[in-house]
Amino acid sequence: MGVPISYNQLTVREYVKVKEIEMKHSDLLDRRMALVSHFTNKNAENLDLNVLKWQLFKVDSLLASQPSTKVKHVIWINGRRYKTFADVTKLSKVQTKLIVDQAVTAKELAKNGQGDINLHRLLGLIYLRAKIGITPEFDVKTWDDVSDDMLDVTIGEVYGAVFFYSNVLEKLMPIIPYFLMEAEQTIQNHMAEVLQWAATRGKPL
């Protein structure tokens, strides 16, 4: 396998691996050689000089490339259909809270140069399994499974949605805590009603 010349060609799994290699090697030449070794499955130092020059050229192209920011609303992974919403008002409160949590986690990781490590977890919130003709709903029980599926999709297909939601969250971040506090209060109010209903029927929870 040769070196891809664009991030768009990488799966999310490979993209994360590339970022890990970049973090591991602060020296640019060491980083380039490590990427050649990774993608060719051979020690870069043992490659024919002309082959090495060509692979290093492709590494430079890869590192200089920018992922596509075009939002793909529907993607297919391993025979499964996934859909994202461009309208953030359609997100559930639980989904919104988890997206915020993952975004905050990504920012914390970014302080140590690891901002892309939880990318598939974020994608597992942005894209939902969706059968044709049925509006998809977020299910926290399938989040891990969906996130694992996201490791096999190419960056070119999903980065646009991440870029979109990152921009939206950046603008909404100041007011989201109040939104979540209101949602939690609503849940607590309903829970109080449930407990009261159970008590009147002799069925304490």
PDB file of C-alpha atoms in Angstrom:
ATOM      1  CA  MET A   1       0.000   0.000   0.000  1.00  0.00           C
ATOM      2  CA  GLY A   2       1.336   3.416  -0.939  1.00  0.00           C
ATOM      3  CA  VAL A   3       0.884   6.730   0.808  1.00  0.00           C
ATOM      4  CA  PRO A   4      -2.463   8.478   0.093  1.00  0.00           C
ATOM      5  CA  ILE A   5      -2.061  12.035  -1.149  1.00  0.00           C
ATOM      6  CA  SER A   6      -5.143  13.458   0.579  1.00  0.00           C
ATOM      7  CA  TYR A   7      -6.789  13.168   3.980  1.00  0.00           C
ATOM      8  CA  ASN A   8     -10.070  12.612   2.122  1.00  0.00           C
ATOM      9  CA  GLN A   9      -8.809   9.170   1.098  1.00  0.00           C
ATOM     10  CA  LEU A  10      -8.149   8.023   4.658  1.00  0.00           C
ATOM     11  CA  THR A  11     -10.626   6.141   6.795  1.00  0.00           C
ATOM     12  CA  VAL A  12     -11.299   7.682  10.188  1.00  0.00           C
ATOM     13  CA  ARG A  13      -9.232   4.843  11.680  1.00  0.00           C
ATOM     14  CA  GLU A  14      -6.248   5.733   9.457  1.00  0.00           C
ATOM     15  CA  TYR A  15      -6.745   9.463  10.028  1.00  0.00           C
ATOM     16  CA  VAL A  16      -6.503   8.967  13.799  1.00  0.00           C
ATOM     17  CA  LYS A  17      -3.399   6.803  13.299  1.00  0.00           C
ATOM     18  CA  VAL A  18      -1.748   9.503  11.187  1.00  0.00           C
ATOM     19  CA  LYS A  19      -2.482  12.069  13.888  1.00  0.00           C
ATOM     20  CA  GLU A  20      -0.973   9.755  16.509  1.00  0.00           C
ATOM     21  CA  ILE A  21       2.191   9.418  14.407  1.00  0.00           C
ATOM     22  CA  GLU A  22       2.350  13.194  13.980  1.00  0.00           C
ATOM     23  CA  MET A  23       2.120  13.663  17.754  1.00  0.00           C
ATOM     24  CA  LYS A  24       4.779  11.040  18.413  1.00  0.00           C
ATOM     25  CA  HIS A  25       7.399  12.608  16.123  1.00  0.00           C
ATOM     26  CA  SER A  26       8.154  16.292  16.643  1.00  0.00           C
ATOM     27  CA  ASP A  27      10.935  16.273  14.042  1.00  0.00           C
ATOM     28  CA  LEU A  28       9.449  16.735  10.563  1.00  0.00           C
ATOM     29  CA  LEU A  29      11.796  14.294   8.802  1.00  0.00           C
ATOM     30  CA  ASP A  30      11.204  11.620  11.442  1.00  0.00           C
ATOM     31  CA  ARG A  31       7.466  12.169  11.048  1.00  0.00           C
ATOM     32  CA  ARG A  32       7.614  11.852   7.266  1.00  0.00           C
ATOM     33  CA  MET A  33       9.718   8.684   7.455  1.00  0.00           C
ATOM     34  CA  ALA A  34       7.395   7.162  10.066  1.00  0.00           C
ATOM     35  CA  LEU A  35       4.386   7.799   7.824  1.00  0.00           C
ATOM     36  CA  VAL A  36       6.126   6.185   4.855  1.00  0.00           C
ATOM     37  CA  SER A  37       6.895   3.134   7.008  1.00  0.00           C
ATOM     38  CA  HIS A  38       3.302   3.008   8.223  1.00  0.00           C
ATOM     39  CA  PHE A  39       1.654   3.130   4.811  1.00  0.00           C
ATOM     40  CA  THR A  40       4.139   0.883   2.996  1.00  0.00           C
ATOM     41  CA  ASN A  41       4.495  -1.612   5.849  1.00  0.00           C
ATOM     42  CA  LYS A  42       8.244  -1.438   5.248  1.00  0.00           C
ATOM     43  CA  ASN A  43      11.110   0.283   6.987  1.00  0.00           C
ATOM     44  CA  ALA A  44      11.416   3.561   5.076  1.00  0.00           C
ATOM     45  CA  GLU A  45      15.205   3.512   5.499  1.00  0.00           C
ATOM     46  CA  ASN A  46      15.403   0.264   3.517  1.00  0.00           C
ATOM     47  CA  LEU A  47      13.445   1.499   0.496  1.00  0.00           C
ATOM     48  CA  ASP A  48      15.064   2.197  -2.858  1.00  0.00           C
ATOM     49  CA  LEU A  49      16.065   5.883  -2.938  1.00  0.00           C
ATOM     50  CA  ASN A  50      13.761   6.755  -5.853  1.00  0.00           C
ATOM     51  CA  VAL A  51      10.847   4.912  -4.224  1.00  0.00           C
ATOM     52  CA  LEU A  52      11.508   6.709  -0.936  1.00  0.00           C
ATOM     53  CA  LYS A  53      11.590  10.117  -2.654  1.00  0.00           C
ATOM     54  CA  TRP A  54       8.242   9.390  -4.321  1.00  0.00           C
ATOM     55  CA  GLN A  55       6.635   8.219  -1.063  1.00  0.00           C
ATOM     56  CA  LEU A  56       7.977  11.271   0.806  1.00  0.00           C
ATOM     57  CA  PHE A  57       6.525  13.500  -1.906  1.00  0.00           C
ATOM     58  CA  LYS A  58       3.140  11.861  -1.343  1.00  0.00           C
ATOM     59  CA  VAL A  59       3.481  12.279   2.436  1.00  0.00           C
ATOM     60  CA  ASP A  60       4.073  15.999   1.903  1.00  0.00           C
ATOM     61  CA  SER A  61       0.963  16.160  -0.277  1.00  0.00           C
ATOM     62  CA  LEU A  62      -1.045  14.341   2.387  1.00  0.00           C
ATOM     63  CA  LEU A  63       0.067  16.616   5.219  1.00  0.00           C
ATOM     64  CA  ALA A  64      -0.578  19.727   3.122  1.00  0.00           C
ATOM     65  CA  SER A  65      -4.093  18.629   2.117  1.00  0.00           C
ATOM     66  CA  GLN A  66      -7.312  19.829   3.720  1.00  0.00           C
ATOM     67  CA  PRO A  67     -10.295  17.520   4.358  1.00  0.00           C
ATOM     68  CA  SER A  68     -13.456  18.352   2.430  1.00  0.00           C
ATOM     69  CA  THR A  69     -15.873  20.572   4.367  1.00  0.00           C
ATOM     70  CA  LYS A  70     -18.863  19.625   2.200  1.00  0.00           C
ATOM     71  CA  VAL A  71     -21.592  18.099   4.376  1.00  0.00           C
ATOM     72  CA  LYS A  72     -22.807  14.701   3.217  1.00  0.00           C
ATOM     73  CA  HIS A  73     -26.213  14.192   4.798  1.00  0.00           C
ATOM     74  CA  VAL A  74     -26.414  10.485   3.951  1.00  0.00           C
ATOM     75  CA  ILE A  75     -23.551   7.988   4.028  1.00  0.00           C
ATOM     76  CA  TRP A  76     -23.327   4.205   3.812  1.00  0.00           C
ATOM     77  CA  ILE A  77     -20.984   2.114   5.983  1.00  0.00           C
ATOM     78  CA  ASN A  78     -20.800  -1.680   5.833  1.00  0.00           C
ATOM     79  CA  GLY A  79     -24.206  -1.826   4.157  1.00  0.00           C
ATOM     80  CA  ARG A  80     -25.827   0.456   6.740  1.00  0.00           C
ATOM     81  CA  ARG A  81     -27.379   3.828   5.967  1.00  0.00           C
ATOM     82  CA  TYR A  82     -26.523   6.819   8.169  1.00  0.00           C
ATOM     83  CA  LYS A  83     -27.971  10.313   8.167  1.00  0.00           C
ATOM     84  CA  THR A  84     -27.080  13.635   9.770  1.00  0.00           C
ATOM     85  CA  PHE A  85     -29.160  16.759  10.329  1.00  0.00           C
ATOM     86  CA  ALA A  86     -28.126  20.200   9.130  1.00  0.00           C
ATOM     87  CA  ASP A  87     -30.841  21.594  11.417  1.00  0.00           C
ATOM     88  CA  VAL A  88     -29.489  21.364  14.976  1.00  0.00           C
ATOM     89  CA  THR A  89     -32.967  21.987  16.407  1.00  0.00           C
ATOM     90  CA  LYS A  90     -33.825  18.407  15.418  1.00  0.00           C
ATOM     91  CA  LEU A  91     -31.265  16.989  17.820  1.00  0.00           C
ATOM     92  CA  SER A  92     -32.565  15.393  21.003  1.00  0.00           C
ATOM     93  CA  LYS A  93     -31.538  16.906  24.350  1.00  0.00           C
ATOM     94  CA  VAL A  94     -29.540  13.781  25.224  1.00  0.00           C
ATOM     95  CA  GLN A  95     -27.833  13.880  21.830  1.00  0.00           C
ATOM     96  CA  THR A  96     -27.023  17.578  22.239  1.00  0.00           C
ATOM     97  CA  LYS A  97     -25.538  17.041  25.695  1.00  0.00           C
ATOM     98  CA  LEU A  98     -23.350  14.177  24.486  1.00  0.00           C
ATOM     99  CA  ILE A  99     -22.180  16.163  21.452  1.00  0.00           C
ATOM    100  CA  VAL A 100     -21.227  19.024  23.765  1.00  0.00           C
ATOM    101  CA  ASP A 101     -19.435  16.582  26.094  1.00  0.00           C
ATOM    102  CA  GLN A 102     -17.476  15.115  23.181  1.00  0.00           C
ATOM    103  CA  ALA A 103     -16.669  18.576  21.825  1.00  0.00           C
ATOM    104  CA  VAL A 104     -15.397  19.654  25.249  1.00  0.00           C
ATOM    105  CA  THR A 105     -13.377  16.434  25.520  1.00  0.00           C
ATOM    106  CA  ALA A 106     -11.884  17.099  22.071  1.00  0.00           C
ATOM    107  CA  LYS A 107     -10.869  20.592  23.184  1.00  0.00           C
ATOM    108  CA  GLU A 108      -9.232  19.199  26.310  1.00  0.00           C
ATOM    109  CA  LEU A 109      -7.390  16.577  24.265  1.00  0.00           C
ATOM    110  CA  ALA A 110      -6.339  19.257  21.794  1.00  0.00           C
ATOM    111  CA  LYS A 111      -4.404  20.995  24.577  1.00  0.00           C
ATOM    112  CA  ASN A 112      -2.110  17.964  24.520  1.00  0.00           C
ATOM    113  CA  GLY A 113      -2.214  17.662  20.744  1.00  0.00           C
ATOM    114  CA  GLN A 114      -4.746  14.810  20.784  1.00  0.00           C
ATOM    115  CA  GLY A 115      -7.877  16.591  19.531  1.00  0.00           C
ATOM    116  CA  ASP A 116      -8.699  14.016  16.856  1.00  0.00           C
ATOM    117  CA  ILE A 117      -8.529  10.887  19.025  1.00  0.00           C
ATOM    118  CA  ASN A 118     -12.238  10.835  19.889  1.00  0.00           C
ATOM    119  CA  LEU A 119     -13.364  11.788  16.372  1.00  0.00           C
ATOM    120  CA  HIS A 120     -15.262   8.518  15.813  1.00  0.00           C
ATOM    121  CA  ARG A 121     -17.151   9.042  19.101  1.00  0.00           C
ATOM    122  CA  LEU A 122     -18.262  12.474  17.943  1.00  0.00           C
ATOM    123  CA  LEU A 123     -19.279  11.065  14.559  1.00  0.00           C
ATOM    124  CA  GLY A 124     -21.340   8.425  16.384  1.00  0.00           C
ATOM    125  CA  LEU A 125     -23.469  11.287  17.685  1.00  0.00           C
ATOM    126  CA  ILE A 126     -23.637  13.320  14.488  1.00  0.00           C
ATOM    127  CA  TYR A 127     -24.625  10.434  12.187  1.00  0.00           C
ATOM    128  CA  LEU A 128     -27.566   8.182  13.076  1.00  0.00           C
ATOM    129  CA  ARG A 129     -28.594   4.867  11.583  1.00  0.00           C
ATOM    130  CA  ALA A 130     -31.504   5.635   9.320  1.00  0.00           C
ATOM    131  CA  LYS A 131     -33.833   3.412   7.359  1.00  0.00           C
ATOM    132  CA  ILE A 132     -35.267   5.010   4.229  1.00  0.00           C
ATOM    133  CA  GLY A 133     -38.538   6.798   4.959  1.00  0.00           C
ATOM    134  CA  ILE A 134     -38.077   6.732   8.729  1.00  0.00           C
ATOM    135  CA  THR A 135     -36.781   9.705  10.729  1.00  0.00           C
ATOM    136  CA  PRO A 136     -33.755   8.479  12.685  1.00  0.00           C
ATOM    137  CA  GLU A 137     -33.594   8.879  16.449  1.00  0.00           C
ATOM    138  CA  PHE A 138     -30.539   8.823  18.664  1.00  0.00           C
ATOM    139  CA  ASP A 139     -30.184   5.751  20.875  1.00  0.00           C
ATOM    140  CA  VAL A 140     -27.421   5.901  23.473  1.00  0.00           C
ATOM    141  CA  LYS A 141     -27.440   2.077  23.639  1.00  0.00           C
ATOM    142  CA  THR A 142     -26.088   1.841  20.081  1.00  0.00           C
ATOM    143  CA  TRP A 143     -23.638   4.729  20.385  1.00  0.00           C
ATOM    144  CA  ASP A 144     -20.569   2.498  20.847  1.00  0.00           C
ATOM    145  CA  ASP A 145     -21.574   0.285  17.910  1.00  0.00           C
ATOM    146  CA  VAL A 146     -22.218   3.267  15.629  1.00  0.00           C
ATOM    147  CA  SER A 147     -18.931   4.863  16.706  1.00  0.00           C
ATOM    148  CA  ASP A 148     -17.084   1.674  15.739  1.00  0.00           C
ATOM    149  CA  ASP A 149     -18.743   1.782  12.301  1.00  0.00           C
ATOM    150  CA  MET A 150     -17.492   5.360  11.890  1.00  0.00           C
ATOM    151  CA  LEU A 151     -13.887   4.139  12.020  1.00  0.00           C
ATOM    152  CA  ASP A 152     -14.391   2.576   8.560  1.00  0.00           C
ATOM    153  CA  VAL A 153     -15.773   5.632   6.746  1.00  0.00           C
ATOM    154  CA  THR A 154     -13.480   7.989   4.831  1.00  0.00           C
ATOM    155  CA  ILE A 155     -12.667  11.423   6.179  1.00  0.00           C
ATOM    156  CA  GLY A 156     -13.841  12.934   2.898  1.00  0.00           C
ATOM    157  CA  GLU A 157     -17.359  11.688   3.587  1.00  0.00           C
ATOM    158  CA  VAL A 158     -17.784  12.865   7.175  1.00  0.00           C
ATOM    159  CA  TYR A 159     -15.397  15.725   7.936  1.00  0.00           C
ATOM    160  CA  GLY A 160     -17.827  18.292   6.543  1.00  0.00           C
ATOM    161  CA  ALA A 161     -20.434  17.375   9.156  1.00  0.00           C
ATOM    162  CA  VAL A 162     -17.834  17.626  11.922  1.00  0.00           C
ATOM    163  CA  PHE A 163     -16.760  21.023  10.582  1.00  0.00           C
ATOM    164  CA  PHE A 164     -20.389  22.186  10.451  1.00  0.00           C
ATOM    165  CA  TYR A 165     -21.239  21.070  13.987  1.00  0.00           C
ATOM    166  CA  SER A 166     -17.980  22.468  15.361  1.00  0.00           C
ATOM    167  CA  ASN A 167     -18.844  25.901  13.983  1.00  0.00           C
ATOM    168  CA  VAL A 168     -22.410  25.706  15.297  1.00  0.00           C
ATOM    169  CA  LEU A 169     -21.269  24.574  18.753  1.00  0.00           C
ATOM    170  CA  GLU A 170     -18.678  27.335  18.873  1.00  0.00           C
ATOM    171  CA  LYS A 171     -21.458  29.873  18.436  1.00  0.00           C
ATOM    172  CA  LEU A 172     -23.919  28.129  20.763  1.00  0.00           C
ATOM    173  CA  MET A 173     -21.474  27.169  23.532  1.00  0.00           C
ATOM    174  CA  PRO A 174     -22.277  30.231  25.728  1.00  0.00           C
ATOM    175  CA  ILE A 175     -26.010  29.364  25.890  1.00  0.00           C
ATOM    176  CA  ILE A 176     -25.925  25.543  25.757  1.00  0.00           C
ATOM    177  CA  PRO A 177     -25.297  25.130  29.522  1.00  0.00           C
ATOM    178  CA  TYR A 178     -28.555  26.986  30.231  1.00  0.00           C
ATOM    179  CA  PHE A 179     -30.375  24.812  27.689  1.00  0.00           C
ATOM    180  CA  LEU A 180     -29.042  21.658  29.347  1.00  0.00           C
ATOM    181  CA  MET A 181     -29.902  22.936  32.835  1.00  0.00           C
ATOM    182  CA  GLU A 182     -33.469  23.514  31.664  1.00  0.00           C
ATOM    183  CA  ALA A 183     -33.589  20.009  30.167  1.00  0.00           C
ATOM    184  CA  GLU A 184     -32.310  18.453  33.398  1.00  0.00           C
ATOM    185  CA  GLN A 185     -34.878  20.402  35.425  1.00  0.00           C
ATOM    186  CA  THR A 186     -37.614  19.131  33.118  1.00  0.00           C
ATOM    187  CA  ILE A 187     -36.443  15.545  33.679  1.00  0.00           C
ATOM    188  CA  GLN A 188     -36.376  16.102  37.446  1.00  0.00           C
ATOM    189  CA  ASN A 189     -39.891  17.530  37.371  1.00  0.00           C
ATOM    190  CA  HIS A 190     -41.194  14.513  35.484  1.00  0.00           C
ATOM    191  CA  MET A 191     -39.344  12.173  37.835  1.00  0.00           C
ATOM    192  CA  ALA A 192     -41.058  13.835  40.784  1.00  0.00           C
ATOM    193  CA  GLU A 193     -44.409  13.174  39.113  1.00  0.00           C
ATOM    194  CA  VAL A 194     -43.499   9.529  38.514  1.00  0.00           C
ATOM    195  CA  LEU A 195     -42.407   9.047  42.134  1.00  0.00           C
ATOM    196  CA  GLN A 196     -45.605  10.661  43.376  1.00  0.00           C
ATOM    197  CA  TRP A 197     -47.709   8.449  41.093  1.00  0.00           C
ATOM    198  CA  ALA A 198     -45.873   5.343  42.334  1.00  0.00           C
ATOM    199  CA  ALA A 199     -46.311   6.347  45.980  1.00  0.00           C
ATOM    200  CA  THR A 200     -50.074   6.744  45.629  1.00  0.00           C
ATOM    201  CA  ARG A 201     -50.247   3.177  44.304  1.00  0.00           C
ATOM    202  CA  GLY A 202     -48.030   1.693  46.956  1.00  0.00           C
ATOM    203  CA  LYS A 203     -45.220   1.065  44.468  1.00  0.00           C
ATOM    204  CA  PRO A 204     -42.185   2.998  45.696  1.00  0.00           C
ATOM    205  CA  LEU A 205     -39.333   3.227  43.191  1.00  0.00           C
TER     206      LEU A 205
END
